[in-house]
GROMACS .gro file of N, CA, C and O in nm:
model
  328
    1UNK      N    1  -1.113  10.263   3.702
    1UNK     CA    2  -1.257  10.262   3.700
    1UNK      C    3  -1.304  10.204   3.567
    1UNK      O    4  -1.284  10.240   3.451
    2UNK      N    5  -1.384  10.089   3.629
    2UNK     CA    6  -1.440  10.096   3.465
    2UNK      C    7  -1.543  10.109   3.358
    2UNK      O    8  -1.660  10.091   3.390
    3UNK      N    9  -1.528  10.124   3.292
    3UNK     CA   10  -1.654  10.241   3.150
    3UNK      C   11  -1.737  10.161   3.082
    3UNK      O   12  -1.728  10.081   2.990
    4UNK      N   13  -1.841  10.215   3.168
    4UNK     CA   14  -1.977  10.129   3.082
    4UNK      C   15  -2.065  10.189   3.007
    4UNK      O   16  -2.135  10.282   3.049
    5UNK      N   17  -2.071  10.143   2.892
    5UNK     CA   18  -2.148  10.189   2.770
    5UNK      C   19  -2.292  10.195   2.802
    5UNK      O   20  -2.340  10.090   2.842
    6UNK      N   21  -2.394  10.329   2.789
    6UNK     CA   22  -2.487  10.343   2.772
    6UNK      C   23  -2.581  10.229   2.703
    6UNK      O   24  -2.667  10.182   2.777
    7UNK      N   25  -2.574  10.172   2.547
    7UNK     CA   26  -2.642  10.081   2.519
    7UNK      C   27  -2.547  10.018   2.470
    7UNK      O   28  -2.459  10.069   2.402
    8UNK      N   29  -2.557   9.835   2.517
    8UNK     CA   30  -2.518   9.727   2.438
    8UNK      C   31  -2.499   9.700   2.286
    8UNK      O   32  -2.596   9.693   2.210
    9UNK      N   33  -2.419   9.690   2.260
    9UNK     CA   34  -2.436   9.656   2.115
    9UNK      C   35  -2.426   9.494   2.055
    9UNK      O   36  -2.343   9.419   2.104
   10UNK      N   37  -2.486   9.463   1.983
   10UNK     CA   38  -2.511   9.334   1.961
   10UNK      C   39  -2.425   9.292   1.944
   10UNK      O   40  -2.336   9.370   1.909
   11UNK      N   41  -2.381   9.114   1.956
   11UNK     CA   42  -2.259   9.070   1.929
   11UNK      C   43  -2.271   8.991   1.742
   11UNK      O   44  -2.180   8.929   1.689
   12UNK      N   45  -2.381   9.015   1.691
   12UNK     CA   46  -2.406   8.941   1.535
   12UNK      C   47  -2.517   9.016   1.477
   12UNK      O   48  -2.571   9.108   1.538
   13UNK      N   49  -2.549   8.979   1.364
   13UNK     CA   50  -2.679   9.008   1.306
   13UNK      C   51  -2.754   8.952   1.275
   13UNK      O   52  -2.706   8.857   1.212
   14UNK      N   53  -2.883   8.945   1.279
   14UNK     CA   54  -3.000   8.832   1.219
   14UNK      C   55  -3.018   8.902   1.077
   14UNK      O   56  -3.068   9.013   1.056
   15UNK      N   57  -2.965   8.812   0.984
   15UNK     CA   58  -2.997   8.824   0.807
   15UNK      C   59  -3.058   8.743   0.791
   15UNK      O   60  -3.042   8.633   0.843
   16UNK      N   61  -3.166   8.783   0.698
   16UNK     CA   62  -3.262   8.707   0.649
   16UNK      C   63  -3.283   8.733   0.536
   16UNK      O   64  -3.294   8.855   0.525
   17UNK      N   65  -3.302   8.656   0.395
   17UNK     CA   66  -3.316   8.689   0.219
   17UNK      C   67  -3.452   8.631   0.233
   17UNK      O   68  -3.487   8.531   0.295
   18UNK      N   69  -3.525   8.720   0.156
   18UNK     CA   70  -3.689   8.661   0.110
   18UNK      C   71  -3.710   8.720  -0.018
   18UNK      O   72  -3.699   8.834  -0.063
   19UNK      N   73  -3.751   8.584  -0.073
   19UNK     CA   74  -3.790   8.619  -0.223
   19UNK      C   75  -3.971   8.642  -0.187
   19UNK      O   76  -4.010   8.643  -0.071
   20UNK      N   77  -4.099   8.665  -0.346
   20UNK     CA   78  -4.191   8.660  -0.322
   20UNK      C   79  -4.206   8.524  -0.282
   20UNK      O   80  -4.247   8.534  -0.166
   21UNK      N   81  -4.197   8.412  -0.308
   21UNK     CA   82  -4.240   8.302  -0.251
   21UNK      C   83  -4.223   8.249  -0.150
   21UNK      O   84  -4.262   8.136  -0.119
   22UNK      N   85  -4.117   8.379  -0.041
   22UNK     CA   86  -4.107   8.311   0.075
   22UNK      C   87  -3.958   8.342   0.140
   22UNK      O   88  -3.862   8.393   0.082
   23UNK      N   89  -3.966   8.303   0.254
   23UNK     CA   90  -3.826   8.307   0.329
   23UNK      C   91  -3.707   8.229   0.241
   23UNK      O   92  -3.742   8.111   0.242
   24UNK      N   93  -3.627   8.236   0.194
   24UNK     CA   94  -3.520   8.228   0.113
   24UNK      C   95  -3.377   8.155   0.187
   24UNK      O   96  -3.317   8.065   0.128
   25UNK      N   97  -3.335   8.203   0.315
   25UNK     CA   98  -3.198   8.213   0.384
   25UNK      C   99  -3.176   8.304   0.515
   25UNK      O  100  -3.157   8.425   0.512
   26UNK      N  101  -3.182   8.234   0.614
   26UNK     CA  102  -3.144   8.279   0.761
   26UNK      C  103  -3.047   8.216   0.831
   26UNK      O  104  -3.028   8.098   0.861
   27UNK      N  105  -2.959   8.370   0.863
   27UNK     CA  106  -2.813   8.340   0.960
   27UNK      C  107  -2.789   8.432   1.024
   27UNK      O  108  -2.813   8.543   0.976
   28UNK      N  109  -2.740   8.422   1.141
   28UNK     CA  110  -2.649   8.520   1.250
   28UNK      C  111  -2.540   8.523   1.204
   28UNK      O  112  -2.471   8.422   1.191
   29UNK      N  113  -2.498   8.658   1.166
   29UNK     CA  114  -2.381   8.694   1.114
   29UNK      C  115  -2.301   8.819   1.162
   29UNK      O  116  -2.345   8.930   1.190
   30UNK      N  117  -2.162   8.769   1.163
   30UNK     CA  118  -2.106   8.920   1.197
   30UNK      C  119  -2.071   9.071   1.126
   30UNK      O  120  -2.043   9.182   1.173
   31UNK      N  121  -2.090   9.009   0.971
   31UNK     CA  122  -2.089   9.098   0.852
   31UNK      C  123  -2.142   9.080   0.768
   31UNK      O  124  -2.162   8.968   0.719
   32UNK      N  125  -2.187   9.198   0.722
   32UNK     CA  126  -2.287   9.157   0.568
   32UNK      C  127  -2.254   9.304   0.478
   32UNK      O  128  -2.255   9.422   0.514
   33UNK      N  129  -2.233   9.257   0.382
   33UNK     CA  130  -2.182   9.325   0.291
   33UNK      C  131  -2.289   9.368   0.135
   33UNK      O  132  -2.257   9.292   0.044
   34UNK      N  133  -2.368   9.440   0.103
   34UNK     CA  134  -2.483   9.436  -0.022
   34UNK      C  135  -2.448   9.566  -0.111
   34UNK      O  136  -2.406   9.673  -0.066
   35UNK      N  137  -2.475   9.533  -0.248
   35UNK     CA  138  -2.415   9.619  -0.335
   35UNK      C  139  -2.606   9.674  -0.352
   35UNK      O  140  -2.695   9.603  -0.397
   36UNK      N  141  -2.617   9.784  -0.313
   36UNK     CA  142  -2.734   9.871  -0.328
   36UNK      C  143  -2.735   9.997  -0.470
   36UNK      O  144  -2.635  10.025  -0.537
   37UNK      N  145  -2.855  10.048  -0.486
   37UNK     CA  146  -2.861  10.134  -0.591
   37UNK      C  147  -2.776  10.268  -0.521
   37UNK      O  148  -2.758  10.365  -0.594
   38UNK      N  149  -2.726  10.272  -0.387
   38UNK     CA  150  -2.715  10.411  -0.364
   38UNK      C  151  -2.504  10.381  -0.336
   38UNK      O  152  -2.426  10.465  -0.291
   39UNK      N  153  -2.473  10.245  -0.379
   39UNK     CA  154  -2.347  10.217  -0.373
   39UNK      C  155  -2.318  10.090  -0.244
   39UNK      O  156  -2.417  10.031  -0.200
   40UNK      N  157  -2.226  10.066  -0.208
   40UNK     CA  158  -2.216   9.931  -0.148
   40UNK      C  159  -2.208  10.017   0.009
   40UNK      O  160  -2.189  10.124   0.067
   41UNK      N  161  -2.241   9.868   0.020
   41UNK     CA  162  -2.290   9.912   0.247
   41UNK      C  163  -2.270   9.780   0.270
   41UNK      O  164  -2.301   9.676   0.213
   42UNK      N  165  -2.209   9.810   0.370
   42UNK     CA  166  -2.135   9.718   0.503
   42UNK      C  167  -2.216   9.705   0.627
   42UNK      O  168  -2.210   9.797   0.709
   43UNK      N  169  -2.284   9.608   0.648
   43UNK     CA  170  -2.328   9.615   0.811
   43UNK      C  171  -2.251   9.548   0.942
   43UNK      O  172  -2.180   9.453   0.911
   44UNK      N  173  -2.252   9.569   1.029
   44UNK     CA  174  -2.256   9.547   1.177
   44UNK      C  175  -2.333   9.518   1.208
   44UNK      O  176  -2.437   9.523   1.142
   45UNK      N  177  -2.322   9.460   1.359
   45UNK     CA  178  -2.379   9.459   1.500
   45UNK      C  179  -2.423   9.619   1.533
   45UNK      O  180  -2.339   9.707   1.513
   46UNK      N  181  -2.556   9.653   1.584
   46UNK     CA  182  -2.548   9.760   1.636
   46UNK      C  183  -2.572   9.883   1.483
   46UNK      O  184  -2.536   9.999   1.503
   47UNK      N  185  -2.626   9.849   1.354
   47UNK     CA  186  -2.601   9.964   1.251
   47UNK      C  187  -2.726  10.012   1.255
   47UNK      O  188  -2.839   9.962   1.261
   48UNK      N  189  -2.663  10.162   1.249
   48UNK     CA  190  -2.828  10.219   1.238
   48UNK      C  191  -2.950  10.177   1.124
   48UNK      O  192  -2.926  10.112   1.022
   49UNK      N  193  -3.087  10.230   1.162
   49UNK     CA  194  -3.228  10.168   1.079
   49UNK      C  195  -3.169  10.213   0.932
   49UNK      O  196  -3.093  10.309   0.941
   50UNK      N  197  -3.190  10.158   0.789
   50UNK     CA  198  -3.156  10.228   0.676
   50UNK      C  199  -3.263  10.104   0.596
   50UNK      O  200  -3.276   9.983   0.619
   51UNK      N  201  -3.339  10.211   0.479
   51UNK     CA  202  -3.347  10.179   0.330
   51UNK      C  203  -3.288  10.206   0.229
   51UNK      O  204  -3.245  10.317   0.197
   52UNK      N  205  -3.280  10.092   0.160
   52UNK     CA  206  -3.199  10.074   0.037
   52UNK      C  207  -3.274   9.991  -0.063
   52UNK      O  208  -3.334   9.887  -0.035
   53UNK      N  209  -3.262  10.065  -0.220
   53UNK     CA  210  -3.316   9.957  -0.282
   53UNK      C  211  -3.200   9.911  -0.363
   53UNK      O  212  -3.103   9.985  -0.384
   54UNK      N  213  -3.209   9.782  -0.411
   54UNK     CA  214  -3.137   9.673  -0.480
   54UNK      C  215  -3.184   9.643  -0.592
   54UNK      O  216  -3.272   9.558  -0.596
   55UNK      N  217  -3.136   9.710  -0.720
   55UNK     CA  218  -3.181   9.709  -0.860
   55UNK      C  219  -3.113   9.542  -0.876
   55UNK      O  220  -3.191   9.450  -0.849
   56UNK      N  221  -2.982   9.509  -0.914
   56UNK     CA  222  -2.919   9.428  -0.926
   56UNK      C  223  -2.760   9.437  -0.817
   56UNK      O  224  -2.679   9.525  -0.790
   57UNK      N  225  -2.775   9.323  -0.787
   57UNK     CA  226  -2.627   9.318  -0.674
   57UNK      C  227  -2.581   9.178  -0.656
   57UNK      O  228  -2.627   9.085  -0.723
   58UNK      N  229  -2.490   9.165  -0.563
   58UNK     CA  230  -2.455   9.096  -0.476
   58UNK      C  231  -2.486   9.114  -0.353
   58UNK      O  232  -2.505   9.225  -0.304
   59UNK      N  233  -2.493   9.011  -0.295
   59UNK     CA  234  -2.439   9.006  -0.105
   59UNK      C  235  -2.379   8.921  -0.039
   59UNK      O  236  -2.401   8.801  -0.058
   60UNK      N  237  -2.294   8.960   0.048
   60UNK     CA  238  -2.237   8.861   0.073
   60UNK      C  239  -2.222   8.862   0.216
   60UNK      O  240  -2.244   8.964   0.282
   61UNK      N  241  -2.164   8.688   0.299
   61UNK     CA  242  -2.167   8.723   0.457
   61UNK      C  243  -2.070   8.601   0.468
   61UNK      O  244  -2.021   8.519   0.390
   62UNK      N  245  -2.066   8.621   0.569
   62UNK     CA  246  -1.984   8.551   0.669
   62UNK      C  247  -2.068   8.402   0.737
   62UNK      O  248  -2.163   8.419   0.815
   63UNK      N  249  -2.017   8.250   0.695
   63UNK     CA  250  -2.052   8.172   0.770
   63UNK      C  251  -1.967   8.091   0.837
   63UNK      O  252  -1.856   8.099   0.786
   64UNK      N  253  -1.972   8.008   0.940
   64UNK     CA  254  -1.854   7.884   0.987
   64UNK      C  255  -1.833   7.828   0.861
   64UNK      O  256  -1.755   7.741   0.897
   65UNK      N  257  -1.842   7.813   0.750
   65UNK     CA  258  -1.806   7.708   0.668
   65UNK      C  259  -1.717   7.841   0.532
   65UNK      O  260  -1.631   7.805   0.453
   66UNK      N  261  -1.762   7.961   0.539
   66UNK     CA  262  -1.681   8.040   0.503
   66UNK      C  263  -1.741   8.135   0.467
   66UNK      O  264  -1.820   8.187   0.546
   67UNK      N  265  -1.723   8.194   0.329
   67UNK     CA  266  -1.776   8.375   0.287
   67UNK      C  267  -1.913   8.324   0.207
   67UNK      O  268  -1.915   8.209   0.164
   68UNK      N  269  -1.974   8.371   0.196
   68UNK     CA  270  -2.135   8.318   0.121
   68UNK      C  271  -2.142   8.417   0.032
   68UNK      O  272  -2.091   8.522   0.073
   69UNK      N  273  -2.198   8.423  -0.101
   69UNK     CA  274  -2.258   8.510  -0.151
   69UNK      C  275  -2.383   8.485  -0.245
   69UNK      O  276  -2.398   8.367  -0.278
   70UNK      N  277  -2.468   8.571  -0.291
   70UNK     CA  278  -2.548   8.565  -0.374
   70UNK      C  279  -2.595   8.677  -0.453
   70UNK      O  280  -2.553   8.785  -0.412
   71UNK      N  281  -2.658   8.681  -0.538
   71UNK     CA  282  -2.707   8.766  -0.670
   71UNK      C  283  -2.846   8.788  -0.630
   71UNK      O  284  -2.929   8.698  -0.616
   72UNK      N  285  -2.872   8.943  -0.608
   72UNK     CA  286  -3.027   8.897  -0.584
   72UNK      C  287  -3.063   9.057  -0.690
   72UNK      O  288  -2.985   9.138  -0.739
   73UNK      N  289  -3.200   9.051  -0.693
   73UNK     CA  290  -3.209   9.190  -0.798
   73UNK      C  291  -3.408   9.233  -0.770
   73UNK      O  292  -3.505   9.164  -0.742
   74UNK      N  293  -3.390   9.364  -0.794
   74UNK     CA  294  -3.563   9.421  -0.779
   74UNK      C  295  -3.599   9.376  -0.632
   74UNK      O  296  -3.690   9.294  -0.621
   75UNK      N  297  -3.542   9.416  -0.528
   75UNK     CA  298  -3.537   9.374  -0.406
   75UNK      C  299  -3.512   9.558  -0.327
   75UNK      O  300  -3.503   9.672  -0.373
   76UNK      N  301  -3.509   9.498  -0.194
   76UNK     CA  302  -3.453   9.645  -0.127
   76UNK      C  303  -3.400   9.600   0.038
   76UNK      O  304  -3.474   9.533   0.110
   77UNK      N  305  -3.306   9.632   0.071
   77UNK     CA  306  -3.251   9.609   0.197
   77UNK      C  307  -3.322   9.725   0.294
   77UNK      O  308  -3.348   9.842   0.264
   78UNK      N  309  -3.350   9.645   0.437
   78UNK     CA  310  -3.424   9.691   0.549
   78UNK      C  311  -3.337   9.698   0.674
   78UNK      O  312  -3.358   9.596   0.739
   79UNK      N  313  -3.274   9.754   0.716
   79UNK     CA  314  -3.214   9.742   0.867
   79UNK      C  315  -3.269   9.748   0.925
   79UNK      O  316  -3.375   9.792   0.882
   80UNK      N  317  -3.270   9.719   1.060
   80UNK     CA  318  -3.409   9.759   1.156
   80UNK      C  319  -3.300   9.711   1.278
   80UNK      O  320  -3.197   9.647   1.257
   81UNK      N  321  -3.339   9.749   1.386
   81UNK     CA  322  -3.303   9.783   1.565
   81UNK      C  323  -3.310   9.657   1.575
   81UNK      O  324  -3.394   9.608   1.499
   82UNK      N  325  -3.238   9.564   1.659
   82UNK     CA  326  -3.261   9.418   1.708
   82UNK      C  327  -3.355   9.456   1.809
   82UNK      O  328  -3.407   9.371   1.881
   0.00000   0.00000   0.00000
């Protein structure tokens, strides 16, 4: 028999970086990785809603062309439900 999951879980993530002046960097990604004030967090497909603020960090992700990262600072990470 076979077992079907209550809710779907996404197969990527929509990341998006915005500075004040604007949209910054958008990709579907399968991992994203951000060094936050409350210690480093890993996302998924499917991660629950979370705030975080971002004194100074990194982040980094996953593209076809390879691992990406950047420095961003006085910022705050948003998860939210696809």
């Amino acid at each position: 028999k076979e077992l079907k999951m209550a809710v779907k879980i996404p197969d990527s993530v929509k990341f998006f970086i915005a500075s004040a002046s604007g949209r910054y960097h958008q990709v579907d990604t399968q991992e994203i990785y951000v060094e936050t004030d409350d210690g480093d967090i890993g996302i998924l497909p499917g991660h629950q809603p979370e705030f975080h603020l971002v004194t100074a960090g990194f982040v980094r992700w996953k593209e076809e062309e390879g691992e990406k990262e950047l420095a961003v600072f006085d910022g705050f990470l948003q998860i939210e439900p696809d």
